[in-house]
Amino acid sequence: MRKKVIALVLTSALLMAAAGCGNTGTQSSGGQTENTQPAVENTTAAADDAQEDTQNEEQTTGDVIGTAEGTAAVPEETEDGSHILVAYFSWADNAVTDENVDAVSSPSVTAPGNVQELAGWVQEETGGDLFSIRVTDPYPSDWDACLERANDERGEDARPQLQENVENLDHYDTVFLGYPNWWYGVPMALLSFLEENDLSGKQVYLFCSHGTGGLADSVDIIEEAAPAAEISDNIFDCYEEDVHSSREEILSWVEGLGY
Ligand SMILES: Cc1cc2nc3c(=O)[nH]c(=O)nc-3n(C[C@H](O)[C@H](O)[C@H](O)COP(=O)(O)O)c2cc1C
């Protein structure tokens, strides 16, 4: 019952944002109309595809650093000489792998996750290094259970433990940071990441996937957690159901930034 109430509260409290993907110079705030529950309304087709996927697969578009195999020892240099990190958090990289998971109720838990997919495209365009932010204690694959834990962590202002941090962080001058909107903000693991990986002085570009809530408070939260980072207000945000068809949009966003 408690889980249903949580899901309902989240659903009804989400703010409406324009569907689609794009960049914004200001945070998207949205209007106040009726809402849909994020991700969970994906249908059987998605679920069927999902069942064929292996959970926690790595992105196919680039090497992922920050995996159990370890981080890249020497960050790659891009054509213009800059060193770019593409760090992201995605539920699909942070869910309990359970063959019995009900993919119908949790379609977005299967790889690639929405932010994971966006991150792969950013990596493709920038030639940077991918880093998946992963917690040591993965989230439930069940939607309601994940919502509940995320809400508990938010209430406790928790800092979930990360599997690892970025090696050679000093070497990167530009960071693309991707995350989903969780509970009108960010997954608390993103704050663990920002506190343990000092982005001060680095140029940071944010990209976010979300339900109908848009960016909500996420940008303010990130700015507060990384006050000395140079966070651009040119942010790419993408409605969850449009992610799979947004490759061109995010590539041109990255290109427009000069990469
Ligand atoms: C625990 C949790 C909380 C969420 N809270 C919100 C929210 O408050 N507002 C919103 O618009 N979407 C919310 N969502 C939806 C995600 O932002 C959206 O599905 C996103 O595309 C997920 O990206 P991912 O697949 O990379 O994790 C939430 C999803 C989860 C799992």
Tab-separated table of C-alpha atoms and ligand atoms in Angstrom:
chain	number	residue	atom	x	y	z
A	1	MET	CA	0.000	0.000	0.000
A	2	ARG	CA	2.805	2.378	0.969
A	3	LYS	CA	4.493	1.768	-2.365
A	4	LYS	CA	1.297	2.562	-4.247
A	5	VAL	CA	0.915	5.775	-2.308
A	6	ILE	CA	4.507	6.767	-3.102
A	7	ALA	CA	4.046	6.054	-6.782
A	8	LEU	CA	0.793	7.979	-6.802
A	9	VAL	CA	2.269	10.932	-4.959
A	10	LEU	CA	5.202	11.082	-7.364
A	11	THR	CA	2.916	10.751	-10.329
A	12	SER	CA	0.552	13.454	-9.280
A	13	ALA	CA	3.257	15.770	-8.033
A	14	LEU	CA	5.298	15.770	-11.221
A	15	LEU	CA	5.251	19.007	-13.102
A	16	MET	CA	4.346	18.951	-16.756
A	17	ALA	CA	7.160	19.705	-19.166
A	18	ALA	CA	7.078	19.845	-22.904
A	19	ALA	CA	7.722	16.474	-24.434
A	20	GLY	CA	10.663	16.147	-26.735
A	21	CYS	CA	14.340	16.867	-26.420
A	22	GLY	CA	16.417	19.945	-26.750
A	23	ASN	CA	18.677	22.368	-25.085
A	24	THR	CA	17.718	25.166	-22.869
A	25	GLY	CA	19.432	28.249	-21.570
A	26	THR	CA	17.240	28.206	-18.537
A	27	GLN	CA	15.875	25.405	-16.486
A	28	SER	CA	12.678	23.913	-17.783
A	29	SER	CA	9.997	24.452	-15.262
A	30	GLY	CA	6.854	23.334	-16.991
A	31	GLY	CA	3.227	24.002	-16.391
A	32	GLN	CA	0.774	22.458	-14.047
A	33	THR	CA	-1.306	20.020	-15.996
A	34	GLU	CA	-2.014	16.378	-15.452
A	35	ASN	CA	0.831	13.941	-15.434
A	36	THR	CA	1.810	10.472	-16.370
A	37	GLN	CA	3.962	8.197	-14.364
A	38	PRO	CA	7.487	8.262	-15.755
A	39	ALA	CA	8.807	5.259	-17.599
A	40	VAL	CA	6.323	2.814	-16.194
A	41	GLU	CA	3.808	3.378	-18.940
A	42	ASN	CA	6.046	2.011	-21.596
A	43	THR	CA	4.146	-0.768	-23.156
A	44	THR	CA	4.423	-4.379	-23.953
A	45	ALA	CA	6.528	-3.752	-27.049
A	46	ALA	CA	9.195	-2.138	-24.940
A	47	ALA	CA	8.855	-4.880	-22.423
A	48	ASP	CA	9.206	-7.562	-25.083
A	49	ASP	CA	12.366	-5.921	-26.371
A	50	ALA	CA	13.551	-5.529	-22.866
A	51	GLN	CA	13.216	-9.180	-22.077
A	52	GLU	CA	15.597	-9.984	-24.875
A	53	ASP	CA	18.177	-7.561	-23.585
A	54	THR	CA	20.733	-8.419	-21.010
A	55	GLN	CA	20.601	-6.155	-18.026
A	56	ASN	CA	23.557	-3.976	-17.160
A	57	GLU	CA	25.030	-4.265	-20.624
A	58	GLU	CA	27.722	-1.770	-21.393
A	59	GLN	CA	27.233	0.920	-23.943
A	60	THR	CA	28.150	-0.266	-27.378
A	61	THR	CA	29.174	3.125	-28.686
A	62	GLY	CA	32.313	3.546	-26.644
A	63	ASP	CA	34.555	2.119	-23.997
A	64	VAL	CA	33.138	2.509	-20.552
A	65	ILE	CA	35.547	3.396	-17.833
A	66	GLY	CA	34.398	3.025	-14.307
A	67	THR	CA	33.412	-0.582	-14.666
A	68	ALA	CA	34.446	-3.478	-12.518
A	69	GLU	CA	37.378	-3.913	-14.868
A	70	GLY	CA	38.790	-0.574	-13.766
A	71	THR	CA	39.211	2.884	-15.159
A	72	ALA	CA	41.312	3.969	-18.079
A	73	ALA	CA	44.789	4.785	-16.833
A	74	VAL	CA	45.421	7.610	-19.287
A	75	PRO	CA	42.473	9.658	-20.527
A	76	GLU	CA	42.264	9.966	-24.258
A	77	GLU	CA	42.899	13.294	-25.897
A	78	THR	CA	40.376	14.552	-28.420
A	79	GLU	CA	41.276	16.060	-31.777
A	80	ASP	CA	41.421	19.603	-30.423
A	81	GLY	CA	43.617	18.525	-27.533
A	82	SER	CA	40.973	18.746	-24.820
A	83	HIS	CA	40.297	15.891	-22.438
A	84	ILE	CA	36.633	15.106	-22.110
A	85	LEU	CA	34.878	12.953	-19.568
A	86	VAL	CA	31.328	11.774	-20.145
A	87	ALA	CA	30.059	10.732	-16.735
A	88	TYR	CA	26.523	9.536	-16.231
A	89	PHE	CA	24.132	7.788	-13.882
A	90	SER	CA	21.456	5.511	-15.235
A	91	TRP	CA	19.143	3.124	-13.411
A	92	ALA	CA	19.910	0.321	-15.854
A	93	ASP	CA	23.557	0.431	-14.740
A	94	ASN	CA	22.490	0.444	-11.127
A	95	ALA	CA	19.824	-2.181	-10.823
A	96	VAL	CA	19.922	-5.584	-9.263
A	97	THR	CA	20.372	-8.135	-11.984
A	98	ASP	CA	17.523	-10.523	-11.453
A	99	GLU	CA	16.354	-12.938	-14.092
A	100	ASN	CA	12.960	-12.947	-12.475
A	101	VAL	CA	12.518	-9.207	-12.768
A	102	ASP	CA	9.143	-8.226	-14.114
A	103	ALA	CA	10.194	-6.347	-17.248
A	104	VAL	CA	6.616	-5.297	-17.877
A	105	SER	CA	6.496	-3.271	-14.712
A	106	SER	CA	10.097	-2.063	-15.000
A	107	PRO	CA	10.876	-1.554	-18.695
A	108	SER	CA	13.383	1.258	-18.177
A	109	VAL	CA	15.589	-0.865	-15.964
A	110	THR	CA	16.910	-2.794	-18.918
A	111	ALA	CA	19.990	-1.630	-20.786
A	112	PRO	CA	20.499	0.701	-22.385
A	113	GLY	CA	19.008	3.060	-19.870
A	114	ASN	CA	17.856	6.406	-21.180
A	115	VAL	CA	20.745	8.424	-19.815
A	116	GLN	CA	23.122	5.626	-20.722
A	117	GLU	CA	21.972	5.881	-24.319
A	118	LEU	CA	22.352	9.674	-24.358
A	119	ALA	CA	25.813	9.347	-22.820
A	120	GLY	CA	26.863	6.946	-25.554
A	121	TRP	CA	25.939	9.490	-28.196
A	122	VAL	CA	27.782	12.269	-26.370
A	123	GLN	CA	30.819	10.020	-26.231
A	124	GLU	CA	30.464	9.254	-29.924
A	125	GLU	CA	30.445	12.946	-30.826
A	126	THR	CA	33.141	14.125	-28.412
A	127	GLY	CA	35.474	11.144	-28.437
A	128	GLY	CA	35.664	11.482	-24.646
A	129	ASP	CA	35.842	8.778	-22.016
A	130	LEU	CA	32.654	7.245	-20.668
A	131	PHE	CA	32.314	6.803	-16.932
A	132	SER	CA	29.287	5.078	-15.488
A	133	ILE	CA	28.477	6.160	-11.941
A	134	ARG	CA	27.621	2.946	-10.129
A	135	VAL	CA	26.611	2.328	-6.554
A	136	THR	CA	27.884	-0.636	-4.589
A	137	ASP	CA	24.373	-1.520	-3.481
A	138	PRO	CA	22.246	-1.559	-6.631
A	139	TYR	CA	18.650	-0.429	-6.680
A	140	PRO	CA	15.717	-2.814	-6.959
A	141	SER	CA	14.679	-3.651	-10.495
A	142	ASP	CA	11.080	-3.245	-9.475
A	143	TRP	CA	9.750	0.232	-10.240
A	144	ASP	CA	7.837	0.833	-7.009
A	145	ALA	CA	10.639	-0.559	-4.872
A	146	CYS	CA	13.171	1.648	-6.648
A	147	LEU	CA	10.982	4.693	-6.163
A	148	GLU	CA	10.666	3.894	-2.495
A	149	ARG	CA	14.382	3.461	-1.913
A	150	ALA	CA	15.206	6.589	-3.888
A	151	ASN	CA	12.695	8.529	-1.842
A	152	ASP	CA	14.103	7.165	1.404
A	153	GLU	CA	17.609	8.185	0.341
A	154	ARG	CA	16.377	11.628	-0.559
A	155	GLY	CA	14.686	11.993	2.833
A	156	GLU	CA	17.872	10.923	4.593
A	157	ASP	CA	20.089	13.125	2.415
A	158	ALA	CA	22.041	9.922	1.839
A	159	ARG	CA	25.292	9.549	-0.083
A	160	PRO	CA	25.188	6.044	-1.552
A	161	GLN	CA	28.607	4.438	-1.764
A	162	LEU	CA	30.098	4.329	-5.246
A	163	GLN	CA	31.925	1.407	-6.778
A	164	GLU	CA	34.747	3.691	-7.840
A	165	ASN	CA	35.748	7.209	-8.701
A	166	VAL	CA	37.351	8.698	-11.780
A	167	GLU	CA	41.040	8.054	-12.161
A	168	ASN	CA	43.150	10.939	-13.392
A	169	LEU	CA	40.335	13.402	-12.888
A	170	ASP	CA	42.823	16.264	-13.008
A	171	HIS	CA	43.523	15.405	-16.595
A	172	TYR	CA	39.996	16.252	-17.746
A	173	ASP	CA	39.104	19.857	-18.465
A	174	THR	CA	35.565	19.237	-19.721
A	175	VAL	CA	32.902	17.031	-18.204
A	176	PHE	CA	29.567	16.078	-19.717
A	177	LEU	CA	27.408	14.963	-16.809
A	178	GLY	CA	24.246	12.970	-17.482
A	179	TYR	CA	21.562	11.981	-15.014
A	180	PRO	CA	17.854	11.198	-14.751
A	181	ASN	CA	15.440	13.312	-12.763
A	182	TRP	CA	14.753	11.342	-9.608
A	183	TRP	CA	12.139	12.741	-7.296
A	184	TYR	CA	12.273	16.272	-8.755
A	185	GLY	CA	16.035	16.279	-8.351
A	186	VAL	CA	18.922	13.907	-8.885
A	187	PRO	CA	19.753	10.396	-7.710
A	188	MET	CA	21.612	10.844	-4.432
A	189	ALA	CA	24.501	8.897	-5.945
A	190	LEU	CA	25.106	11.886	-8.205
A	191	LEU	CA	25.865	13.897	-5.080
A	192	SER	CA	28.233	11.161	-3.900
A	193	PHE	CA	29.947	11.493	-7.255
A	194	LEU	CA	30.183	15.288	-7.105
A	195	GLU	CA	31.524	15.230	-3.565
A	196	GLU	CA	34.127	12.574	-4.308
A	197	ASN	CA	35.150	13.856	-7.743
A	198	ASP	CA	35.990	17.528	-7.564
A	199	LEU	CA	34.867	19.285	-10.730
A	200	SER	CA	36.075	22.707	-9.606
A	201	GLY	CA	37.315	24.784	-12.506
A	202	LYS	CA	36.146	22.314	-15.114
A	203	GLN	CA	33.708	23.150	-17.871
A	204	VAL	CA	30.593	21.095	-17.166
A	205	TYR	CA	27.706	20.417	-19.531
A	206	LEU	CA	24.586	18.771	-18.170
A	207	PHE	CA	22.248	16.421	-19.966
A	208	CYS	CA	19.177	14.959	-18.361
A	209	SER	CA	16.381	12.547	-19.115
A	210	HIS	CA	13.142	12.805	-17.241
A	211	GLY	CA	9.444	12.058	-17.153
A	212	THR	CA	6.908	14.820	-17.241
A	213	GLY	CA	8.744	16.652	-14.471
A	214	GLY	CA	11.444	18.138	-16.677
A	215	LEU	CA	14.648	19.303	-15.021
A	216	ALA	CA	12.763	20.320	-11.867
A	217	ASP	CA	15.291	21.233	-9.119
A	218	SER	CA	18.107	19.146	-10.529
A	219	VAL	CA	20.286	21.960	-11.848
A	220	ASP	CA	20.108	23.948	-8.618
A	221	ILE	CA	21.045	20.831	-6.677
A	222	ILE	CA	24.046	20.150	-8.909
A	223	GLU	CA	25.208	23.759	-8.772
A	224	GLU	CA	25.036	23.674	-5.005
A	225	ALA	CA	27.019	20.430	-4.887
A	226	ALA	CA	29.698	21.685	-7.296
A	227	PRO	CA	29.861	25.437	-6.671
A	228	ALA	CA	33.273	25.936	-8.273
A	229	ALA	CA	32.515	24.036	-11.460
A	230	GLU	CA	31.835	26.039	-14.607
A	231	ILE	CA	28.356	24.702	-15.246
A	232	SER	CA	26.929	25.837	-18.544
A	233	ASP	CA	23.301	26.876	-18.629
A	234	ASN	CA	23.059	25.279	-22.069
A	235	ILE	CA	21.510	22.026	-20.890
A	236	PHE	CA	20.203	19.160	-22.978
A	237	ASP	CA	17.069	17.645	-21.561
A	238	CYS	CA	14.992	14.874	-23.026
A	239	TYR	CA	11.629	13.397	-22.213
A	240	GLU	CA	12.021	9.715	-21.436
A	241	GLU	CA	9.856	8.441	-24.274
A	242	ASP	CA	11.780	10.481	-26.847
A	243	VAL	CA	15.257	9.373	-25.888
A	244	HIS	CA	15.547	6.540	-28.385
A	245	SER	CA	14.861	8.871	-31.297
A	246	SER	CA	16.957	11.785	-30.062
A	247	ARG	CA	20.371	10.867	-31.437
A	248	GLU	CA	20.422	13.687	-33.995
A	249	GLU	CA	19.276	16.265	-31.457
A	250	ILE	CA	21.940	15.446	-28.922
A	251	LEU	CA	24.675	15.192	-31.538
A	252	SER	CA	23.818	18.651	-32.815
A	253	TRP	CA	23.688	19.959	-29.231
A	254	VAL	CA	27.229	18.695	-28.660
A	255	GLU	CA	28.328	20.053	-32.017
A	256	GLY	CA	26.806	23.419	-31.155
A	257	LEU	CA	28.937	23.536	-28.041
A	258	GLY	CA	31.983	23.327	-30.263
A	259	TYR	CA	32.905	19.635	-29.912
B	1	LIG	C1	13.393	6.463	-8.631
B	1	LIG	C2	12.881	7.290	-9.789
B	1	LIG	C3	12.360	8.537	-9.571
B	1	LIG	C4	11.931	9.319	-10.642
B	1	LIG	N1	11.436	10.573	-10.397
B	1	LIG	C5	11.080	11.361	-11.437
B	1	LIG	C6	10.586	12.683	-11.213
B	1	LIG	O1	10.485	13.167	-10.081
B	1	LIG	N2	10.250	13.420	-12.292
B	1	LIG	C7	10.350	12.954	-13.574
B	1	LIG	O2	10.037	13.665	-14.509
B	1	LIG	N3	10.799	11.695	-13.808
B	1	LIG	C8	11.155	10.887	-12.783
B	1	LIG	N4	11.621	9.619	-13.011
B	1	LIG	C9	11.718	9.141	-14.422
B	1	LIG	C10	13.143	9.206	-14.945
B	1	LIG	O3	13.699	10.498	-14.817
B	1	LIG	C11	13.136	8.866	-16.452
B	1	LIG	O4	12.483	7.654	-16.677
B	1	LIG	C12	14.541	8.810	-17.036
B	1	LIG	O5	14.429	8.774	-18.443
B	1	LIG	C13	15.274	7.578	-16.572
B	1	LIG	O6	16.573	7.516	-17.115
B	1	LIG	P1	17.420	6.179	-16.948
B	1	LIG	O7	16.687	5.102	-17.702
B	1	LIG	O8	18.745	6.473	-17.553
B	1	LIG	O9	17.551	5.892	-15.494
B	1	LIG	C14	12.011	8.817	-11.976
B	1	LIG	C15	12.514	7.526	-12.176
B	1	LIG	C16	12.943	6.762	-11.101
B	1	LIG	C17	13.470	5.372	-11.334
